[in-house]
XYZ file of C-alpha atoms in Angstrom:
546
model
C 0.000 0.000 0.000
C 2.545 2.373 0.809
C 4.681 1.574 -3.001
C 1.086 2.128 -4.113
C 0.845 5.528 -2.598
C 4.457 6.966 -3.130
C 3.732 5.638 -7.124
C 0.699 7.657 -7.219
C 2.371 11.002 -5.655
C 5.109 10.388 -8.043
C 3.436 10.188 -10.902
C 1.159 13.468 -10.111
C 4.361 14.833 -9.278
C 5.693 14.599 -12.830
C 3.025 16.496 -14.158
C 2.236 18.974 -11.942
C 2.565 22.525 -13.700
C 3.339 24.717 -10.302
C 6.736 24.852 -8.824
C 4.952 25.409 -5.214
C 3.008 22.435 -5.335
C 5.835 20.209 -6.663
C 8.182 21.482 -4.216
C 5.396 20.630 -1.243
C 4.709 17.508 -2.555
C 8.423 16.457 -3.548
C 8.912 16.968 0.062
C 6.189 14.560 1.505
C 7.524 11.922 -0.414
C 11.068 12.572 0.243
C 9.843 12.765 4.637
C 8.393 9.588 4.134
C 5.145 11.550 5.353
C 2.561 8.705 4.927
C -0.419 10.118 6.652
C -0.484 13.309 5.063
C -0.009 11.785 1.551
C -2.696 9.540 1.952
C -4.890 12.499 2.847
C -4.053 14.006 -0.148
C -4.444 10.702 -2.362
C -7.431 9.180 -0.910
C -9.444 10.426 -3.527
C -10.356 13.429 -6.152
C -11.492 16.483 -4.847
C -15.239 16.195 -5.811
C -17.068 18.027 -8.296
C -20.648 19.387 -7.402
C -23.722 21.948 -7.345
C -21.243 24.096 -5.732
C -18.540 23.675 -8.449
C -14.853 22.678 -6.204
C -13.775 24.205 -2.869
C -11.121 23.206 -0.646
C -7.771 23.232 0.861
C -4.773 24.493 -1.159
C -1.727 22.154 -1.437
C -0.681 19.110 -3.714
C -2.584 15.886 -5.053
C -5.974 15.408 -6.053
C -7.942 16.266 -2.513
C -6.436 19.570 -2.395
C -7.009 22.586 -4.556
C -4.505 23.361 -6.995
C -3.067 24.128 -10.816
C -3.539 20.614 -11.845
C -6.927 20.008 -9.964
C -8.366 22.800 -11.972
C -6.853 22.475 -15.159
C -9.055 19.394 -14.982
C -11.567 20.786 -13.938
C -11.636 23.630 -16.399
C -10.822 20.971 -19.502
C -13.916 18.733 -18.172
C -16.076 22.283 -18.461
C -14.946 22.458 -22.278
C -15.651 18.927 -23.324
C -19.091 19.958 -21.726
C -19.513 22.909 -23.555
C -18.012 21.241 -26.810
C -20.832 18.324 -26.662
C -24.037 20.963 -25.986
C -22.933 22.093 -28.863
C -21.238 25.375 -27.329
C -17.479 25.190 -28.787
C -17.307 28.095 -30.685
C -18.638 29.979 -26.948
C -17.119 32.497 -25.524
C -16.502 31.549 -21.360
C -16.229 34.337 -19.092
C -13.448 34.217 -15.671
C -13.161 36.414 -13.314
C -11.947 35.520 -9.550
C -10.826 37.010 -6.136
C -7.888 37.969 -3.905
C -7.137 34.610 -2.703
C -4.042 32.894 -2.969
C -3.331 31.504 -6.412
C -6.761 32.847 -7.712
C -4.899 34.875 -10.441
C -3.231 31.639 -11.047
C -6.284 29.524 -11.722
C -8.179 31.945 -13.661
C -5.427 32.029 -15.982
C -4.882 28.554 -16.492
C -8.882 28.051 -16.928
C -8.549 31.005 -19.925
C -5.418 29.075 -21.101
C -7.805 25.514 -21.515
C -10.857 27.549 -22.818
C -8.007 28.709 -25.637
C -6.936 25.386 -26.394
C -10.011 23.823 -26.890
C -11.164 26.302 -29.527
C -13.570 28.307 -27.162
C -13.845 31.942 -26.874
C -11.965 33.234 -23.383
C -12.080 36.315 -21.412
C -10.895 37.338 -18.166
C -11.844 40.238 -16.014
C -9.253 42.831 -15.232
C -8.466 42.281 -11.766
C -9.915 40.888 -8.531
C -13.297 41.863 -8.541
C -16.781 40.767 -6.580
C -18.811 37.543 -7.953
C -21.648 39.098 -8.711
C -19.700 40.963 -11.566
C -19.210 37.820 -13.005
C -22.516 36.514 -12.598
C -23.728 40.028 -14.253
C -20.925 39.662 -16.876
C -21.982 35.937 -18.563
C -25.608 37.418 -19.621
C -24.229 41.359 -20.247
C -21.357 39.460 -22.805
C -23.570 36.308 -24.121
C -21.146 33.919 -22.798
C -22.201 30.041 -23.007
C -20.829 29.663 -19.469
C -18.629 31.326 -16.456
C -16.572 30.126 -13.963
C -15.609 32.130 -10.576
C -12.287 31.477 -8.733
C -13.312 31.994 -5.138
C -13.566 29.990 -1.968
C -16.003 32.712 -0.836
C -15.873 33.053 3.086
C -13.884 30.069 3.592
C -10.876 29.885 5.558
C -7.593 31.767 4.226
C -5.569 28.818 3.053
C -8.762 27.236 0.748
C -9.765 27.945 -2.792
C -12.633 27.254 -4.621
C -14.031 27.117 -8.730
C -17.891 28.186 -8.719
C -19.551 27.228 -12.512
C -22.226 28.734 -13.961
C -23.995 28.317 -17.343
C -25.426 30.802 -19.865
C -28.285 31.759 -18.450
C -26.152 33.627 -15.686
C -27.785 30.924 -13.064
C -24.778 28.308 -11.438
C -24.866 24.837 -12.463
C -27.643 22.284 -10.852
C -28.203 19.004 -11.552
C -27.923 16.999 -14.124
C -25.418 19.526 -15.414
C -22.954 18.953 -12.616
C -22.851 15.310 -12.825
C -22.163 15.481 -16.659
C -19.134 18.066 -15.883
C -17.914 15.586 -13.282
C -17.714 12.944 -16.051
C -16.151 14.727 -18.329
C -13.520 15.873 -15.713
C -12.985 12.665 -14.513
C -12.484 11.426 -18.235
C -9.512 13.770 -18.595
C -6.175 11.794 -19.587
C -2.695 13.354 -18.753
C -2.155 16.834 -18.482
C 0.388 16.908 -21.341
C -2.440 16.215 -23.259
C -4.195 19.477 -22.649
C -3.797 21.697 -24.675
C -2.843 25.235 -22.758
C -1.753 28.196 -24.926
C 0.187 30.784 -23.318
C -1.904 33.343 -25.349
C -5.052 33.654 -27.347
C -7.779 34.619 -24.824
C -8.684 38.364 -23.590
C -8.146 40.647 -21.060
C -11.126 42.478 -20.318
C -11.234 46.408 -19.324
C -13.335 47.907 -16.823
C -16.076 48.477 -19.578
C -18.237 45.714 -18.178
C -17.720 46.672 -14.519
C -19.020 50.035 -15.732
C -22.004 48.515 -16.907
C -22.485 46.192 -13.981
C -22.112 49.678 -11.744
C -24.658 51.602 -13.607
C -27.283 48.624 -13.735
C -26.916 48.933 -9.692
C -28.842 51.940 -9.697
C -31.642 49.931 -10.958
C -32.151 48.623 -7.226
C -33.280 52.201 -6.262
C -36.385 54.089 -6.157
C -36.193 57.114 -8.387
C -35.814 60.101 -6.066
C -36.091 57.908 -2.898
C -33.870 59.660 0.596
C -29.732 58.592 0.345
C -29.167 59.642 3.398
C -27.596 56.648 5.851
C -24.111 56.948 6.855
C -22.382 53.958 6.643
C -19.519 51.922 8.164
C -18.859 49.436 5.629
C -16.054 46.447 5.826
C -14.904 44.334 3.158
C -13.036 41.228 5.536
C -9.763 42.216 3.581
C -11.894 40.725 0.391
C -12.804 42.408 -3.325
C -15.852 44.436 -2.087
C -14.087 48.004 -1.534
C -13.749 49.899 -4.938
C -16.915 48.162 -5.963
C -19.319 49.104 -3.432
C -17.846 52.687 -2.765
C -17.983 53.141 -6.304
C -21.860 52.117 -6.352
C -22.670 54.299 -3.252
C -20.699 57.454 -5.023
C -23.176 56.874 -8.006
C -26.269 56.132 -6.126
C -25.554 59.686 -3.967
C -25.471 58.533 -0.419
C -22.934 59.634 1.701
C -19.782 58.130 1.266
C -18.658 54.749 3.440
C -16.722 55.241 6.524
C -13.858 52.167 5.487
C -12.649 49.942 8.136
C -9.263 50.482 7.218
C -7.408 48.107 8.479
C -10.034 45.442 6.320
C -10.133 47.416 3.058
C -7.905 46.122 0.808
C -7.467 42.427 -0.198
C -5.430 40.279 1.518
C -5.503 36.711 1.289
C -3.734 36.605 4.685
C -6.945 38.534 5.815
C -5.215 39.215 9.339
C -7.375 40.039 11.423
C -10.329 37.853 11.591
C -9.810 34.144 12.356
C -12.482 33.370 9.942
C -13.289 36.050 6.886
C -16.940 35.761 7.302
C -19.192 37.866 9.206
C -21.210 35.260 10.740
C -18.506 34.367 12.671
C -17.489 35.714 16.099
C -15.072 38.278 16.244
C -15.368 38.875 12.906
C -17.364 42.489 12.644
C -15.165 43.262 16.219
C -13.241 45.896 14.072
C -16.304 47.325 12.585
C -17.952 47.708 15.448
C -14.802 49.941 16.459
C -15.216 51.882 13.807
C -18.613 52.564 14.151
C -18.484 53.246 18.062
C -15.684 56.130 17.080
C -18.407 57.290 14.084
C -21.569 56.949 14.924
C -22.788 55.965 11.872
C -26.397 54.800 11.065
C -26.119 51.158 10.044
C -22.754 49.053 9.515
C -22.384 47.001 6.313
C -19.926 44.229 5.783
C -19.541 42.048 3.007
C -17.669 39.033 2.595
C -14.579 38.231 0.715
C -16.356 37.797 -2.631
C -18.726 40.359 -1.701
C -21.622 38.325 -2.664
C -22.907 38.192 0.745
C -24.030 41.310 3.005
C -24.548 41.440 6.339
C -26.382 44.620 8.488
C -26.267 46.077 12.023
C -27.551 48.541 13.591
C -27.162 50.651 16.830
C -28.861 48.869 19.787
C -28.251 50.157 23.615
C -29.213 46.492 25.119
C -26.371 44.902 23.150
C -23.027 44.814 24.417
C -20.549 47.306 22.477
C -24.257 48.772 20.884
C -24.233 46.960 17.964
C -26.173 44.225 17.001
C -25.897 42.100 14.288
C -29.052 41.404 12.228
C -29.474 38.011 11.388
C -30.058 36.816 7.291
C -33.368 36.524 8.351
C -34.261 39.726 9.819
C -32.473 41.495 6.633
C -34.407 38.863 4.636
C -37.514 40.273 5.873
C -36.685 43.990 6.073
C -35.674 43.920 2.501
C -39.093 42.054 1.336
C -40.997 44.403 3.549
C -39.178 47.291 1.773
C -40.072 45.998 -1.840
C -43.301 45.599 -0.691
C -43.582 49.129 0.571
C -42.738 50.346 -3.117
C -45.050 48.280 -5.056
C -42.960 45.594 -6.902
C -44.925 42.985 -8.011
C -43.205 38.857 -8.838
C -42.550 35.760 -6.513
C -40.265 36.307 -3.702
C -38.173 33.100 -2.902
C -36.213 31.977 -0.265
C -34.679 28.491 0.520
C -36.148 25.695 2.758
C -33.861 26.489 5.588
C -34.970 30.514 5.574
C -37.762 32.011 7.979
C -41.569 31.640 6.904
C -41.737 34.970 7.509
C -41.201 35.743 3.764
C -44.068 33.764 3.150
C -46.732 35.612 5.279
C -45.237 38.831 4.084
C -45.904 37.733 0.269
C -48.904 36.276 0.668
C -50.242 39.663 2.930
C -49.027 41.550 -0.173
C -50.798 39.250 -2.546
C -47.234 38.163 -4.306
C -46.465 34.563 -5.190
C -44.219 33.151 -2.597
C -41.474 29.802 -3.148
C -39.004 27.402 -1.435
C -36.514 26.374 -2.846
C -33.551 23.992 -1.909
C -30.642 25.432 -0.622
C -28.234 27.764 -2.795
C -28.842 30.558 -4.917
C -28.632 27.941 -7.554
C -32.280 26.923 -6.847
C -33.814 30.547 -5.620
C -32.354 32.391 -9.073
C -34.204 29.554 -11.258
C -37.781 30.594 -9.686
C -40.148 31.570 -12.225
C -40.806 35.220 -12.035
C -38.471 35.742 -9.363
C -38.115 39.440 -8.052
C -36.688 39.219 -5.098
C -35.082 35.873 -3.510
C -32.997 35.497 -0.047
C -31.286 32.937 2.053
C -30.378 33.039 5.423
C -26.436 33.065 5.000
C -26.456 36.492 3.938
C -27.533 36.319 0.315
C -29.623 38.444 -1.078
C -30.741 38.415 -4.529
C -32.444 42.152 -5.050
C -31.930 42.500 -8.943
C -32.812 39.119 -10.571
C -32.443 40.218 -14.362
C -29.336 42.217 -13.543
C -27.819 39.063 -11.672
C -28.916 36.209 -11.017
C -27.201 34.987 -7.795
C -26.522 36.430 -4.776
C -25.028 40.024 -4.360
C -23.466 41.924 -1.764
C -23.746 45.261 -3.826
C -27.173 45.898 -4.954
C -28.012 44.315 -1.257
C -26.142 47.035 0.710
C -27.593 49.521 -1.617
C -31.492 48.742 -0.924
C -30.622 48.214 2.510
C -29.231 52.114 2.691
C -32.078 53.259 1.056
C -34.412 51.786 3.165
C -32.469 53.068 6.514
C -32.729 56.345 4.654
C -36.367 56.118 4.028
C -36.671 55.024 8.256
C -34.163 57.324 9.058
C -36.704 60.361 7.597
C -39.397 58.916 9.259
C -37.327 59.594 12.385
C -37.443 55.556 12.591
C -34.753 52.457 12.216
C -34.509 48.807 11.275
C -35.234 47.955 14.561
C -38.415 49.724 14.611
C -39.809 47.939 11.356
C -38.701 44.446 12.775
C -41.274 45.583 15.593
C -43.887 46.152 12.808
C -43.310 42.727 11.122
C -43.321 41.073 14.831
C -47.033 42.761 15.399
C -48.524 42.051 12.351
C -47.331 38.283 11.405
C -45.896 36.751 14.948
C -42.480 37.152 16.087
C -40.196 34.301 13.718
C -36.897 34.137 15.643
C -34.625 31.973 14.086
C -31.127 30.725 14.957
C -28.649 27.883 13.971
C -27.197 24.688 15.330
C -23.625 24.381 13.009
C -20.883 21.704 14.211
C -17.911 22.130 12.482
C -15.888 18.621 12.094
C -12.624 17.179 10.995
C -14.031 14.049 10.060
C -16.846 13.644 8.231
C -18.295 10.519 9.889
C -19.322 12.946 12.397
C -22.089 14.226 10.178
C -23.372 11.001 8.511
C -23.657 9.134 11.702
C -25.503 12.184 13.163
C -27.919 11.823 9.649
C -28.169 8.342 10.218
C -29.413 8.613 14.103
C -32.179 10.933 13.614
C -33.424 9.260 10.400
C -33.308 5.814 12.912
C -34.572 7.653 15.688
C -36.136 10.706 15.072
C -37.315 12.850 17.890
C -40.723 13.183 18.947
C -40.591 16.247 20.753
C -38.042 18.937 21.256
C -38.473 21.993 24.160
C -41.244 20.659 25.167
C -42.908 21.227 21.227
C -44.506 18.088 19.613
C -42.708 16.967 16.582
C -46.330 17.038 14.116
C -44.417 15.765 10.891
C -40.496 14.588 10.093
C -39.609 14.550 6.799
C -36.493 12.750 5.196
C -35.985 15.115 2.213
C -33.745 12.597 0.743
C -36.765 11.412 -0.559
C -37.653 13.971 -1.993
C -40.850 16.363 -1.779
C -43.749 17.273 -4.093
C -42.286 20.939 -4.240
C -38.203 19.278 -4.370
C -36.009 17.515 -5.475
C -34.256 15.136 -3.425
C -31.419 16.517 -1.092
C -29.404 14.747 1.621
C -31.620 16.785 4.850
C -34.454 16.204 7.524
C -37.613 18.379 8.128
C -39.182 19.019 11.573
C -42.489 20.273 11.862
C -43.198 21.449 15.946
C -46.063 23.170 16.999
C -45.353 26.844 16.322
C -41.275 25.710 15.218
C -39.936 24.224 12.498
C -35.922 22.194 12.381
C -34.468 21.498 9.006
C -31.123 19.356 9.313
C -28.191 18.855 6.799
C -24.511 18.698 6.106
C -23.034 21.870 4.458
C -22.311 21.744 0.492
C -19.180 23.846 1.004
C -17.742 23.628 4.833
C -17.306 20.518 6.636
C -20.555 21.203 8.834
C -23.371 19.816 10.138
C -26.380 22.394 9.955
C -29.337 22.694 11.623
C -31.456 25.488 10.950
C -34.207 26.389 14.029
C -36.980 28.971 13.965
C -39.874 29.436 16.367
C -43.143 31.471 16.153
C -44.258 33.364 18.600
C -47.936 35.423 18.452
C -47.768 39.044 19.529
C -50.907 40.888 20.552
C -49.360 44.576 21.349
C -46.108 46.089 21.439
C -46.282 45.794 25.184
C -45.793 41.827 24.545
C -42.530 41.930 22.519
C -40.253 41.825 25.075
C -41.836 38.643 26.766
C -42.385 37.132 23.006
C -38.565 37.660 22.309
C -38.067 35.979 25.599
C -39.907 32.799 24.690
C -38.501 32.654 21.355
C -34.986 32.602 22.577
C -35.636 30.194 25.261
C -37.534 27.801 22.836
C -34.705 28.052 20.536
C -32.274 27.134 23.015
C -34.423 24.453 23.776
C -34.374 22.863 20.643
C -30.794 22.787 20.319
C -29.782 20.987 23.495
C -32.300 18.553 22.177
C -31.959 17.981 19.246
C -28.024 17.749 19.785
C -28.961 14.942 21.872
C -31.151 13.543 19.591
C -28.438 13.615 16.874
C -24.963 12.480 19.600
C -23.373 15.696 18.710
């Protein structure tokens, strides 16, 4: 076994194109380092609905050169068998380490297969991508980002034509074809041929933000805004200095990319200690609401001056901006479905429905909310916010921070906040507090033994709530497809359970309802929700062994 092993690392050694990873790898074999090398050989780094992520380093579990030449020559014999070889692909990708590197080696297979490649001119936000494939007519477009991921990962996000990233079947039949690539010396990689776009298409991706806006609406909110030492900077301020609100108070020491990003332990906003700096910022300021985004600057997250809160600043959960934004779009008339994924708060729901809109769930990813029919507004709870589905159809951290500003500006002339229309929302459709269970692991047996316990043994009560239904959605659903996840219905709660498509988590998504007769009550009703919520999770942590 261990020949077997050292054969394998030699021979991906000989082809590797990166002197990094064939200096890191010639090492381990050299050390003798057999546990680490059979981490990196015990498979391929897996192709799905969320295109790759992972570690960087050497061999096939890790991200790398060779991984995603691969994966980028699998994506061309695709395209080449839809009938899409003449098509023109568009790249762009972030600050991370080696993301430069990547992109250019994905333009460099695009070349050699006789498609059409072009590159975007620096490190810019996701969403520009995901605007550029429909603005340019590309067949496809691939991303180079491990989003909010750890510093030392990297990840390859694919979408198709229609500006939408890939779902099934698509990604199986991309997986095939990658896995159906031969030697790397037999893929063809020009050192020239593709293009270098200029900042024309960023122009047009900044002047279709505007489109978020109400014509003539207040732009008044000062903001402290944070990029997580990600791509988000020159974008957003650029979008705010068109829009006419006041420019951004920076978080300096976060503004420009860094792939070292220094100062959080985690780049992602969710994360404790993460907005710590912001919150500094904003305490010397005084601003009106804080925006971050995160490193890809397809996520936003909010907060918002709150004297109960230690440091006074709160953090506003995906689903509270989920809901403020709907309410907003709401208050000016749009008319559409507004989506959300299963694991969101049903408070979208009761704010469509109130509004006469069409309402839908979706599975989870932007993948599934940006294919809704009619869409005008979709959301998950991880920060995503889809605002401007025909500008882009994913997730964006721009156009979100922009509505969000204009709606503080419209409360803000009202002599009101965010706070105070959360109140509203609580009054007229229960208070939904939501919150999250997430176990991060180091081996992944963690998580499928938890999935296999409840779906043995699933509970029958948890806080004291009845379980009423339990649903294995690996089944599948009248409304879904089938997806590796379980489905709680409680009386007046609602658990949805299921291993992370990116991180190596175990998620479990909670949220209670609680009726509200008078503002007098919402103290006591946010009470109850929290100590329902906590509830659950010692529970159903029980109920799963983790």
């Amino acid at each position: 076994m261990q020949q077997d092993l050292i054969a394998r690392a030699r021979t991906w050694l000989a082809e590797d194109p990166d002197p990094e990873t064939r200096d890191e790898l010639a090492a381990l074999i050299e050390s003798g380092s057999a546990d680490e090398l059979a981490a990196r050989f015990a498979g391929t780094l897996q192709f799905g609905t969320a295109g790759l992520r992972g570690e960087l380093g050497a061999g096939p579990m890790r991200m790398n050169r060779s991984v995603v030449i691969r994966a980028a020559a699998g994506l061309a014999a695709y395209l080449k068998a839809q009938g899409q070889g003449g098509g023109l692909v568009v790249i762009g990708y972030d600050a991370r380490y080696k993301s430069a590197d990547f992109a250019r080696d994905t333009a460099a297979v695009m070349t050699g297969a006789g498609l059409r490649a072009a590159v975007l001119p620096r490190p810019l936000p996701t969403p520009v991508l995901a605007y550029a494939i429909r603005h340019l007519g590309a067949v496809a477009g691939v991303e180079v980002t491990a989003s909010h991921n750890p510093p030392r990962d990297n990840g390859y996000k694919v979408y198709l034509g229609d500006g939408s990233q890939i779902v099934p079947p698509a990604d199986g039949e991309i997986a095939a074809e990658i896995a159906a690539v031969g030697p790397l010396d037999g893929v063809p990689r020009p050192d020239e041929g593709w293009e270098t776009l200029g900042d024309e298409v960023l122009a047009a991706y900044l002047a279709r933000t505007d489109a978020v806006l109400a014509a003539g609406s207040p732009r008044t909110a000062r903001v402290v805004y944070t990029a997580l030492h990600g791509v988000g900077t020159s974008v957003l301020t650029a979008a705010f200095d068109r829009a006419g609100f006041p420019a951004p108070v920076l978080v300096a020491e976060q503004a420009e990319p860094d792939p070292a990003f220094p100062t959080v332990a985690f780049p992602n906003p969710e994360e404790p200690g993460a907005m710590d700096l912001a919150f500094a910022t904003a305490r010397r300021t005084e601003p009106d609401i804080v925006i971050a985004n995160d490193p890809d600057a397809d996520r936003c997250a909010v907060a918002v001056p709150d004297l109960a809160t230690e440091g006074g600043w709160r953090m506003l959960s995906g689903d509270e901006v989920g809901a403020l934004l709907a309410a907003h779009l709401v208050d000016r008339g749009v008319s559409g479905v507004l989506a959300e994924s299963i694991v969101s708060s049903s408070l979208l729901g009761r704010i469509a429905r109130k509004a006469g809109l069409g309402h839908a769930e979706t599975l989870t990813g932007f993948k599934w909310i940006a294919r809704v029919d009619g869409l005008r507004y979709g959301y998950e709870e991880a920060l995503g916010y889809c605002v401007d589905p025909e500008g882009v159809r994913d997730k964006d951290g721009i156009t979100a921070a922009l509505l969000v500003a204009e709606l503080a500006s419209v409360l803000k002339e009202q002599g009101r906040t965010l706070l105070d229309l959360l109140d509203d929302l609580a009054l007229v459709h229960g208070l939904h507090a939501t919150d999250q269970l997430s176990v991060r692991v180091k081996d992944l047996s963690v998580i499928s033994d938890a999935m296999a316990r409840l779906r043995e043994q699933p509970p029958t009560a948890l806080a004291g709530l009845a379980v009423t239904s339990a649903e294995d959605l690996a089944r599948g659903t009248a409304e879904l497809p089938p997806t590796d996840g379980l489905r709680y219905r409680l009386q007046g709660a609602r658990v949805i359970v299921r291993p992370s498509g990116t991180e190596p988590k175990l998620k479990c998504y909670l949220e209670v309802v609680v009726p509200v007769g008078s503002a007098d009550e919402l103290p006591a009703a946010r009470a109850r929700g929290a100590e329902l919520l906590d509830g659950i999770k010692r529970d159903l942590a029980a109920a799963a062994g983790i």
